Every structure is written in C-alpha cells, then in structure tokens.
Amino acid sequence: MPGAVTAFLALPFLGSTVGVVFAKVALSLVLTSVLSRKPSSSLGLGQGARDQQITTRDPIAPWRVVYGETRTGGVPVFMHATDIIGGDEGFQSEDHNGAASVTVSQAAKYLRPGPVRYRPEPDSSDNGFVFTEVGSNPAEGQYSVSAGVYTFNAADYNRNLQIGYYATVNERVVSKYLHLVIELAGHECEEIGDLWFDDEQVPLSTSGVGYLSSSGRFAGHVYVEKFLGTADQAASGTLIGYAPDKWTADHRLRGRTYAYLRLQKNPDLFPNGIPNIRFDLKGRKVYDPRTGLTAWTDNVALCIADYLTNAQFGLGAAYADEIDEDLLEAAANVCDESVTLAAGGTQSRYTCNGSFLLSEQPKDILGRLQAAMSGHIVRSGGKWGIYAGAWRTPTETFTEDDLRGAIRVTTRVSRRELFNRVKGVHASPVNGYQPADFPAVTNTTYLAEDQNEPNWLDVELPWTDSAAMAQRIAKIELERVRQQITVVMPCKLSALRVRPPDVVLVTNSKFGWSGKAFQVTELRLVTEQGEDGAPYMGVDLVLRETAEAVYDWNSGEETTVDPAPDTNLPDPFYVAPPGAPVVAEQKYQTTGSAGVKSRAVISWPPSPDGQAISHQLEYKLASTGLWTARQLVRGLTDVLDDLAPADYDFRVKGISNLGVAGPYSPTTRQQILGLTDPPADVSGFSVIKSAGFGLAQWTRHPDLDVEINGSIVIRHSPLTTGATWADGIIVEEFSGGQVSGIVPLMTGTYLAKARDSTGNYSTNAVSFLATEGMVTGFNTVATSTQHTAFSGVKTNVALDTDLGGIKLDGSTLIDDMVTNIDDWLFIDGLGGISATGSYAFDATMDLSTVATRRFEAAIKALSYDTGDTIDDRLSPIDEWDSMDGNVVNDCDVTLYARTTDDDPAGSPGWSEWVPFFVADFTARALQFKLDFVSGNQTHNILVEELAVVAKEPV
C-alpha cells in the first residue's frame, strides 16, 4: 500500500499556499476566459478529457475532484492476483444410519448446486443403484441441503441410507482473479454509475454487496463493489476474504471514492491485458446557502464557491468572511434559471460537469469553471464575488461631474481579436464525455460587416455537457466581443462605489452618450500631483461597452442585429462535409488460390467549400455502434475488399491541409451481398442438331464468379410446352468460362442456368425447344418401360401412388442412426428426405445377339420442396421468397447402364455402370438403374415416366 498512501497524500499543500498568490492576480482574471481567443486552461479539452478518462498506474498521483456528473478513469491503488480452484467433478456417496441430520465430508464451497440423490442401502431386493432427486422441502424419506448439511426426514423410515452428491475432486488452479482497487475521486461522491471498459459498457446486476456483469461478452467475468468515500465506510469484506494478508479491515479509504473490481482471467476477453476502466460518476456534495443544505448539484456558482472555500484541496477561503453570499445566491439563481430548448423541454441555464486534478493550476481550474457560466470570479475588498453570465441592471450613472480628467476612447478592437463566428467543443455525454463539436454560432450581420469573410473563434468548454448550453455561451462570447468601444475614464474617488464587473451608465455630451451601458473591467487606484504640487488620489475605470441583448436567447436563435451598433477576420479551420457516400459492389479475382472475392467501391461528392484535400471513410455494421476508420485517401473513392455479407453504414469526413477534420457526411446504409447474390441469367442460349448430338451455345457469362470456378448447368425436360426448371434433369454441366458444349440430342425443352463459385444459381432458367427429335433411320427393337408400376428394386426410393411416380424416401429411423448427430446429413426419421437413393429396372434387356444399337432414355421428372406448402409457412407473407414456391436447384436423377456380351441367364460378366441419355452400346444385354440425389432434407424429385428404347439402323 505505499503507492496508494502516497497517491492519497499527494499535493496536500495546494489549499494553503496558492491563495495568497492567487489574490494578487484576481482582478486580472475577471474577463480572461471570455475575451481570450485561447482557452484559459493549460490543458486543452482534448488532452484534459483523455487524462480524465484514462485509468493510469502511477507511483504518485494527484487527487481528482469531480463536480456535477461525468465519466472518469482513476488510479489503481491496489492490484493482486489470486487463484481460482477447480478440478474434476465426480459423484460422491456416503453411508449413514437413519439420522435426522448428517454433515457431508466435503467442504461446502466445493459442492455443486443441484439435486442430491439418495437411495436405501442396497440389499438383496435392490435392483442396482437407483437415486431419487431431493425436493426443496423433504418429504418422508428425502433429504434437503443447506450450507453443506443434509437433513433427512426419517419419519419411520429406519433403514440405513446412502446419500450421493456431485463435488469437486482433484483440486487444482484452473484460472486466476485479478483484484483492483481504483480511486476515482479524492472526496465523497453522490453516486458511482455505469462501468465502461474502453468504450464498451459492462452491464451489471446486483449480486450480494456488489454487482456482477450480467450480460454481454463480459457476463460472469467482472465483479464490482462501489464505495462513495463516506467518513464511516468500511473496508471491502469481499477483498479481505481473497487477500486477508494484504487488504485488511483497516483499509477503509475514508473520504475517497473508489471501486473494487475482480476480473476473471480470460485471454479472449482481455487480449491486451487490463482495459481502460471508467465509471460514470456523480461528484461532490456542496453547500447551498439558499437552503442551508449540503447536497449534490451541478450548479456552477455553488461548485465554484465550494472550491474557493475547501481547505483540503481548494483555496481555503473562510466562507463567512471571504465569500460574498448575496452575490453567490444571485449567481446560483441565474444558473438554475430554466431555459426552453428548441427541441422541446427545458434545462438549467448553466451547469458544470467534469473533473480536475490537483496538479493543475488554480487559475486554470477557476478559468474553466467561470467559462461554464460565461461569468466572472472577482476578489475585491477581501471577498470573493461570483457572477454568472446574465444582464445586471445598472444602478450607477457617471457624468462629467465624476471626472478628474479627459476620457480616452478606443472605438475598435484589433482585427486579430475580432470574430463573427464561434465554434468549438464541449464534453458530450453522447460521445462518452469526449470532446465533441457543438453547432457553430454565426451572426450574419457581423459577417456582412466583415465583408463576408468568416472569422472564427474556437472555444473549449470542458465543463459543459450540453450542446444547447454551449451555443448559448458561444453566442454571449460573440456578442461581447462585438461591443468594441473601450473607455479609460479617470474619475474621482467617488468611483469606488462600483467594482468589476458591475454595469454602469455613462452620460457624456461630447461623445453623444446618454445613459450608455458599460461594464467595469478594471478599477485602479492612482496617485497624481495637483497644480499646487500636492498629491491626491483618484480612480481609473476601464470600461467596455455592453448591452442587455448580449444575453438574449430565444429557443436557440442567435441575435442577428448588433444591439449597440459598432465591428472582425476569417479563419480556415472549418471543412464542410462531403456528400453522402454511394456504394457499388464489384467482384475481383485474387492473385492467390482464394478464387473470386467481392469488394465494395465507395464514392462520394466533394465538400462544397473545396477545403478538403483528403478524406477518411468510416464504416460499421448497421447492428453495432463501433465505427472502423480507413486510411486517408486523396481522392473521392475508397475500396473495401471482402466485406462479409451484411447491412453496413458508411460515412465520410473531409480533412484540410492544416489537418482540420470537418463534420461527417450523411450516413449511407447499404446491404453488402458479397458472393451471396445470384448470378445473372444465361443469355443467347440455343441447341442445334449436329452429327447426332446437340450443340448447346450461349453468350459468355458476365459474372466473374461464374467464369472462374462456376458452371453453366443444362437440364432437359421431355415437355414441349410449359416446361420449367423443376421439370428437367441435368444432362450436362460446363465450365463457366465456356460458350458452347455437346449435349445429348433429345426432343423436348433444354433449360440453362448459371451457378457461381459458391453454389448460387441464377434466378431464372432460359429455355430452348428442340422439336427435330432423334436421328432418323432407326427401328425400335426393344423397350423397357418402368412406369407406372415401377416394380424394380428400390433403395431409399418409394412409390407414391397419389403423385404417380417414384421419389426419394424419408424412411430412415432415428434408431438406425449410429453416427454422431453432428455427422448426420438429414434427420430422416423426423421427416427428412434421404440424401440419395436408387431404382434398379425390373428386368434385364436381352437382345439375343451382340450388336451395336442406339439406346434412348425417356424420363419425365419434377423437383419440388416438401416443406413449401401454405400450411408449412409460419413466417409473415412479406418474408416469403415466392408465392409459387421455392425454386429447387439441388435435386436430380441420373440414368446408368451396364452391358455384357454373355447370356444374361448364365453367369455373365458385366461392365462398369456408365451414365447416359442417348448412347450407342455394343452388347447383347443391358441392365439399367436410376440414381437419385437431394441437397436438402425437404427437397425431393418425383419421376413420373421412365423408359429406355433400343434401336437398330434400318
């Protein structure tokens, strides 16, 4: 714990030493945050927000102070790893005489939750070891279990018993826990909220005294206890239980807000070690003089007063003597004023939500806090005055009578200090309290006065977490700077009745002012020498013109007219967003062996202002909020190779030559099909008779994934009218790069589809009617007709008398499946169709003599989906692929023949089986079979007609 103690005790001297130094510069602080082009903090919002949200391991770390509500990291003050004991789970049993209560021998922590079983001690009548599950309330003859003690309801059941239970045996280290104590703030806080790992929220649910990750990928691997830093908080009993020799009851961290986390080791969840751990935190409770209560608030004025008066980490001012309570209450009331939002609803006029480290300078801390209320913090007359940004009605008027000399007037501020537009960043809760742009504020009147040359002021508002509030503050800054008249007024001592930042009226006939409003920016006591040489004292007032309309706000509308007419320079730090991305898909051939892949080509219209010299594309799955950023491109196009099929969001931002990034383009949502889209239909298809065969021809297919590793599939149907893809059987397949091929010549309809490299078929089949028929000059010498009886041998094939044909069967029983279920192609016994089948013709065709003859097949088939009926469709009708039914591409039959020159009635020698549709065989006898195949457990093919005709030349 030395590092932890050091961290807790870091920088204790700040509250006592800087108060005097700060008092010397207090008057010059009055308007620094509102009139400076640069932020008052030495840390910009970007760096400050990162430091605030990073959990760092430092040997010495300053305290963090949190006001309002923010997301913050912290400092680990304790880290320790412990083992998780596991082992093999086994069934244990013990014998007991009929006692009312027994204690098992295994330690309770090793018992697995679940049923405990019992049985009577076996005797000759027992038939094996039969156990009964225990109920929650033991009935007669049953056990219940609590904390390792099994209670048996014996009643009059007096036999010896044997109980059994599951327990861990062969103990060993199976994993590890990492225990972390992370200090979040050096004071008591109101609430510790959500937990974040990097940018991912970890859902938590109540678990005992803490919280357990309950869902998502971290479920069960993260445990959290939260400690708010109360004066009487106790140490974590859970952590003491895991590390009693390292974390004891004395480790209470009173007055420190911290979280104890227990992470279970998992390389998949924590591949880079400990993530950046952050919490949503509601910070300090502060005193409110209006109610006399100390409670959490995000009121800026009250938080400033708390910092000024805190003796431990603030400036240590005495509240009763050094805080102007009237001014404080007035400022707090201004901060609490309700402002109507353009989008509806209301919000407080000013809030502060953020944190700082005590290593920062007090003037920087106060500068950022006063910027959050567009106000002023002044030390005058030994008291701190707090002013929120609002119009204060003047009560004092200065005339020539108050002067002791000539007024000096400056009518314009330098062009370097003038601006007509304000943009900047604030701490956005939507963006995880990271810096986010708020909508820019522009006054078109001022822009016209500056010859339409945009001149920007960049502001950083690290304590402002509302874009609407940031706009109001930005608008006040814009209106203030346009009130350009500055007056140095030498006055008599009577001017001591005012102080910065009071608003006074000035009447002076020389300058034509009658009750013109000015704000006191500086008051200086001066000593001068009179005409008689005697010294006398006076007061120099430095005044800046102002107007009530500076603070006007009407539902987010900017003031367009200068309320005190009077003049600003351009700034290139703005890049207009490009147009919405347009996404097109292309296929490309890889250089290796991966075949054809898909790429998305994203293009976008340029930014209209021409400022962008490069662009950055970002994309994400539509179902997730995690964007992936691409490398910068100089053009207007980017390419994403091999995106997985899904819906994606795309957006683009432009980047100027100064490295300034503009707003994102509108988001485009696009479905990426990849290689899942069906190929184009075959075109230019025809079949012509050529030398006894059919010459099929088609136009070269345009799809790359058909040309490479794809196919052109040709089916044939004997129908001459109305034939569809489902009516045919495959007669030939050709490489996707071919434009012609030989097919059997048969009367009927040829149909063609393209199949790509991933097995997708084109949507529509193209057909060609062949009416010329077979080659003439042959006489029929034999016919084997199988329909309609189909009396041959059937293997996984059945005759369907209702449909009038044979089809694949679904008769395999679940008891017949001897392989693992993961290896099953179909669960046939549960209604699935057999993957393959075969039908052997009922007789051998014996032609008596060996000769060359022509054999022609006649097959009529229909492929269909058995699950594609109205009754089977449970999804909404809008989700149906087709009203007519799904197209079946994966069913087919193939006719085979084998031949012999021997007498088939004897002991013939048969050739190998060969597929055919039209073929010339030289043989005496032939046997035929028809093989079936299906690629889906609901897809089948019905053969209605099946015959083979043998012919000889005339």
CSV table of N, CA, C and O in Angstrom, one decimal, residues 625-682:
chain,number,residue,atom,x,y,z
A,625,GLY,N,-22.5,-0.1,-32.9
A,625,GLY,CA,-22.1,1.3,-32.9
A,625,GLY,C,-20.7,1.5,-33.0
A,625,GLY,O,-20.2,2.6,-32.8
A,626,LEU,N,-19.9,0.5,-33.4
A,626,LEU,CA,-18.4,0.6,-33.5
A,626,LEU,C,-18.0,0.9,-34.9
A,626,LEU,O,-18.1,0.1,-35.8
A,627,TRP,N,-17.5,2.1,-35.1
A,627,TRP,CA,-17.0,2.5,-36.4
A,627,TRP,C,-15.6,2.1,-36.7
A,627,TRP,O,-14.8,2.1,-35.7
A,628,THR,N,-15.3,1.7,-37.9
A,628,THR,CA,-13.9,1.4,-38.3
A,628,THR,C,-13.4,2.5,-39.3
A,628,THR,O,-14.1,2.7,-40.3
A,629,ALA,N,-12.3,3.1,-38.9
A,629,ALA,CA,-11.8,4.2,-39.8
A,629,ALA,C,-10.8,3.7,-40.8
A,629,ALA,O,-9.9,2.9,-40.4
A,630,ARG,N,-10.9,4.2,-42.0
A,630,ARG,CA,-9.9,3.8,-43.0
A,630,ARG,C,-8.8,4.8,-43.1
A,630,ARG,O,-8.8,5.9,-42.5
A,631,GLN,N,-7.7,4.4,-43.8
A,631,GLN,CA,-6.6,5.4,-44.0
A,631,GLN,C,-7.1,6.5,-44.9
A,631,GLN,O,-8.1,6.4,-45.7
A,632,LEU,N,-6.5,7.7,-44.8
A,632,LEU,CA,-6.9,8.8,-45.6
A,632,LEU,C,-6.6,8.6,-47.1
A,632,LEU,O,-5.7,7.9,-47.4
A,633,VAL,N,-7.5,9.1,-47.9
A,633,VAL,CA,-7.4,9.0,-49.3
A,633,VAL,C,-7.4,10.4,-49.9
A,633,VAL,O,-8.1,11.3,-49.4
A,634,ARG,N,-6.7,10.6,-51.0
A,634,ARG,CA,-6.6,11.9,-51.6
A,634,ARG,C,-7.7,12.2,-52.5
A,634,ARG,O,-8.0,13.3,-52.8
A,635,GLY,N,-8.4,11.1,-53.0
A,635,GLY,CA,-9.5,11.3,-54.0
A,635,GLY,C,-10.8,11.2,-53.3
A,635,GLY,O,-11.0,11.5,-52.2
A,636,LEU,N,-11.8,10.8,-54.1
A,636,LEU,CA,-13.2,10.7,-53.7
A,636,LEU,C,-13.7,9.3,-53.7
A,636,LEU,O,-14.9,9.1,-53.9
A,637,THR,N,-12.8,8.3,-53.6
A,637,THR,CA,-13.2,6.9,-53.7
A,637,THR,C,-12.3,6.1,-52.8
A,637,THR,O,-11.1,6.4,-52.6
A,638,ASP,N,-12.9,5.1,-52.2
A,638,ASP,CA,-12.2,4.1,-51.4
A,638,ASP,C,-12.8,2.7,-51.7
A,638,ASP,O,-13.9,2.6,-52.1
A,639,VAL,N,-12.0,1.7,-51.5
A,639,VAL,CA,-12.3,0.3,-51.8
A,639,VAL,C,-12.2,-0.5,-50.6
A,639,VAL,O,-11.1,-0.5,-49.9
A,640,LEU,N,-13.2,-1.3,-50.3
A,640,LEU,CA,-13.2,-2.3,-49.1
A,640,LEU,C,-13.3,-3.7,-49.7
A,640,LEU,O,-14.3,-4.0,-50.3
A,641,ASP,N,-12.2,-4.5,-49.6
A,641,ASP,CA,-12.2,-5.8,-50.1
A,641,ASP,C,-12.8,-6.8,-49.2
A,641,ASP,O,-12.6,-6.7,-47.9
A,642,ASP,N,-13.6,-7.7,-49.7
A,642,ASP,CA,-14.0,-8.9,-49.0
A,642,ASP,C,-14.8,-8.6,-47.7
A,642,ASP,O,-14.5,-9.2,-46.7
A,643,LEU,N,-15.8,-7.7,-47.8
A,643,LEU,CA,-16.7,-7.5,-46.7
A,643,LEU,C,-17.6,-8.6,-46.5
A,643,LEU,O,-18.2,-9.2,-47.5
A,644,ALA,N,-17.9,-9.1,-45.3
A,644,ALA,CA,-18.8,-10.1,-45.0
A,644,ALA,C,-20.2,-9.6,-45.4
A,644,ALA,O,-20.5,-8.5,-45.1
A,645,PRO,N,-21.1,-10.5,-46.0
A,645,PRO,CA,-22.4,-10.0,-46.3
A,645,PRO,C,-23.2,-9.6,-45.1
A,645,PRO,O,-23.3,-10.3,-44.1
A,646,ALA,N,-23.7,-8.3,-45.1
A,646,ALA,CA,-24.5,-7.8,-44.0
A,646,ALA,C,-24.9,-6.4,-44.4
A,646,ALA,O,-24.6,-5.9,-45.5
A,647,ASP,N,-25.7,-5.7,-43.5
A,647,ASP,CA,-26.1,-4.3,-43.7
A,647,ASP,C,-25.0,-3.5,-43.0
A,647,ASP,O,-24.6,-3.7,-41.9
A,648,TYR,N,-24.5,-2.5,-43.8
A,648,TYR,CA,-23.4,-1.6,-43.3
A,648,TYR,C,-23.8,-0.1,-43.3
A,648,TYR,O,-24.6,0.2,-44.2
A,649,ASP,N,-23.2,0.7,-42.4
A,649,ASP,CA,-23.3,2.1,-42.5
A,649,ASP,C,-22.0,2.7,-43.0
A,649,ASP,O,-20.9,2.2,-42.5
A,650,PHE,N,-22.1,3.7,-43.8
A,650,PHE,CA,-20.9,4.4,-44.3
A,650,PHE,C,-21.0,5.9,-44.1
A,650,PHE,O,-22.1,6.4,-44.3
A,651,ARG,N,-19.9,6.5,-43.8
A,651,ARG,CA,-19.8,8.0,-43.7
A,651,ARG,C,-18.4,8.4,-44.0
A,651,ARG,O,-17.5,7.7,-43.9
A,652,VAL,N,-18.3,9.7,-44.4
A,652,VAL,CA,-17.0,10.3,-44.8
A,652,VAL,C,-16.9,11.7,-44.2
A,652,VAL,O,-17.9,12.4,-44.0
A,653,LYS,N,-15.6,12.0,-43.9
A,653,LYS,CA,-15.4,13.4,-43.4
A,653,LYS,C,-14.2,13.9,-44.2
A,653,LYS,O,-13.3,13.1,-44.6
A,654,GLY,N,-14.2,15.2,-44.5
A,654,GLY,CA,-13.1,15.9,-45.2
A,654,GLY,C,-12.0,16.4,-44.2
A,654,GLY,O,-12.3,16.8,-43.1
A,655,ILE,N,-10.8,16.5,-44.7
A,655,ILE,CA,-9.7,17.0,-43.8
A,655,ILE,C,-8.9,18.0,-44.6
A,655,ILE,O,-8.5,17.7,-45.8
A,656,SER,N,-8.7,19.2,-44.0
A,656,SER,CA,-8.0,20.3,-44.7
A,656,SER,C,-6.5,20.1,-44.7
A,656,SER,O,-5.9,19.2,-44.1
A,657,ASN,N,-5.8,21.0,-45.4
A,657,ASN,CA,-4.3,20.9,-45.5
A,657,ASN,C,-3.7,21.2,-44.1
A,657,ASN,O,-2.5,21.0,-43.9
A,658,LEU,N,-4.5,21.8,-43.2
A,658,LEU,CA,-4.0,22.0,-41.8
A,658,LEU,C,-4.3,20.9,-40.9
A,658,LEU,O,-4.0,20.9,-39.7
A,659,GLY,N,-4.9,19.8,-41.5
A,659,GLY,CA,-5.2,18.7,-40.6
A,659,GLY,C,-6.5,18.8,-39.9
A,659,GLY,O,-6.8,18.0,-39.0
A,660,VAL,N,-7.3,19.8,-40.2
A,660,VAL,CA,-8.6,20.0,-39.5
A,660,VAL,C,-9.6,19.1,-40.2
A,660,VAL,O,-9.8,19.2,-41.4
A,661,ALA,N,-10.3,18.3,-39.4
A,661,ALA,CA,-11.4,17.5,-39.9
A,661,ALA,C,-12.7,18.1,-39.8
A,661,ALA,O,-13.0,18.7,-38.8
A,662,GLY,N,-13.5,18.0,-40.8
A,662,GLY,CA,-14.9,18.6,-40.8
A,662,GLY,C,-15.9,17.7,-40.3
A,662,GLY,O,-15.6,16.5,-39.9
A,663,PRO,N,-17.2,18.1,-40.3
A,663,PRO,CA,-18.2,17.2,-39.9
A,663,PRO,C,-18.4,16.0,-40.9
A,663,PRO,O,-17.9,16.1,-42.0
A,664,TYR,N,-19.0,15.0,-40.4
A,664,TYR,CA,-19.3,13.8,-41.2
A,664,TYR,C,-20.4,14.1,-42.2
A,664,TYR,O,-21.3,14.9,-42.0
A,665,SER,N,-20.3,13.4,-43.3
A,665,SER,CA,-21.3,13.4,-44.3
A,665,SER,C,-22.6,12.7,-43.8
A,665,SER,O,-22.5,12.0,-42.8
A,666,PRO,N,-23.7,12.8,-44.5
A,666,PRO,CA,-24.9,12.0,-44.1
A,666,PRO,C,-24.5,10.5,-44.2
A,666,PRO,O,-23.6,10.1,-45.0
A,667,THR,N,-25.0,9.7,-43.3
A,667,THR,CA,-24.7,8.3,-43.3
A,667,THR,C,-25.5,7.5,-44.4
A,667,THR,O,-26.7,7.8,-44.6
A,668,THR,N,-24.8,6.6,-45.1
A,668,THR,CA,-25.5,5.8,-46.1
A,668,THR,C,-25.5,4.4,-45.6
A,668,THR,O,-24.5,3.8,-45.1
A,669,ARG,N,-26.7,3.8,-45.6
A,669,ARG,CA,-26.9,2.3,-45.2
A,669,ARG,C,-27.0,1.5,-46.5
A,669,ARG,O,-27.8,1.8,-47.3
A,670,GLN,N,-26.2,0.5,-46.6
A,670,GLN,CA,-26.2,-0.3,-47.8
A,670,GLN,C,-26.1,-1.8,-47.4
A,670,GLN,O,-25.3,-2.2,-46.6
A,671,GLN,N,-26.8,-2.6,-48.1
A,671,GLN,CA,-26.7,-4.1,-47.9
A,671,GLN,C,-25.6,-4.6,-48.8
A,671,GLN,O,-25.6,-4.4,-50.0
A,672,ILE,N,-24.6,-5.3,-48.2
A,672,ILE,CA,-23.5,-5.9,-49.0
A,672,ILE,C,-23.8,-7.3,-49.2
A,672,ILE,O,-24.0,-8.1,-48.2
A,673,LEU,N,-24.0,-7.7,-50.4
A,673,LEU,CA,-24.3,-9.1,-50.8
A,673,LEU,C,-23.1,-10.0,-50.9
A,673,LEU,O,-23.2,-11.2,-50.7
A,674,GLY,N,-21.9,-9.5,-51.2
A,674,GLY,CA,-20.8,-10.3,-51.4
A,674,GLY,C,-20.9,-11.3,-52.5
A,674,GLY,O,-21.4,-10.9,-53.6
A,675,LEU,N,-20.7,-12.5,-52.2
A,675,LEU,CA,-20.8,-13.6,-53.1
A,675,LEU,C,-22.1,-14.3,-52.9
A,675,LEU,O,-22.3,-15.4,-53.5
A,676,THR,N,-23.1,-13.8,-52.2
A,676,THR,CA,-24.3,-14.4,-51.9
A,676,THR,C,-25.4,-14.0,-53.0
A,676,THR,O,-26.4,-14.6,-53.0
A,677,ASP,N,-25.1,-13.0,-53.8
A,677,ASP,CA,-26.2,-12.6,-54.7
A,677,ASP,C,-26.2,-13.6,-55.9
A,677,ASP,O,-25.2,-14.2,-56.3
A,678,PRO,N,-27.4,-13.8,-56.5
A,678,PRO,CA,-27.5,-14.8,-57.6
A,678,PRO,C,-26.8,-14.3,-58.8
A,678,PRO,O,-26.8,-13.0,-59.1
A,679,PRO,N,-26.2,-15.1,-59.6
A,679,PRO,CA,-25.6,-14.7,-60.8
A,679,PRO,C,-26.6,-14.2,-61.8
A,679,PRO,O,-27.8,-14.6,-61.7
A,680,ALA,N,-26.2,-13.5,-62.9
A,680,ALA,CA,-27.1,-13.1,-63.9
A,680,ALA,C,-27.6,-14.3,-64.7
A,680,ALA,O,-27.0,-15.4,-64.7
A,681,ASP,N,-28.8,-14.2,-65.3
A,681,ASP,CA,-29.3,-15.3,-66.1
A,681,ASP,C,-28.5,-15.5,-67.4
A,681,ASP,O,-27.8,-14.6,-67.9
A,682,VAL,N,-28.5,-16.8,-67.8
A,682,VAL,CA,-27.8,-17.1,-69.1
A,682,VAL,C,-28.5,-16.4,-70.2
A,682,VAL,O,-29.8,-16.3,-70.2
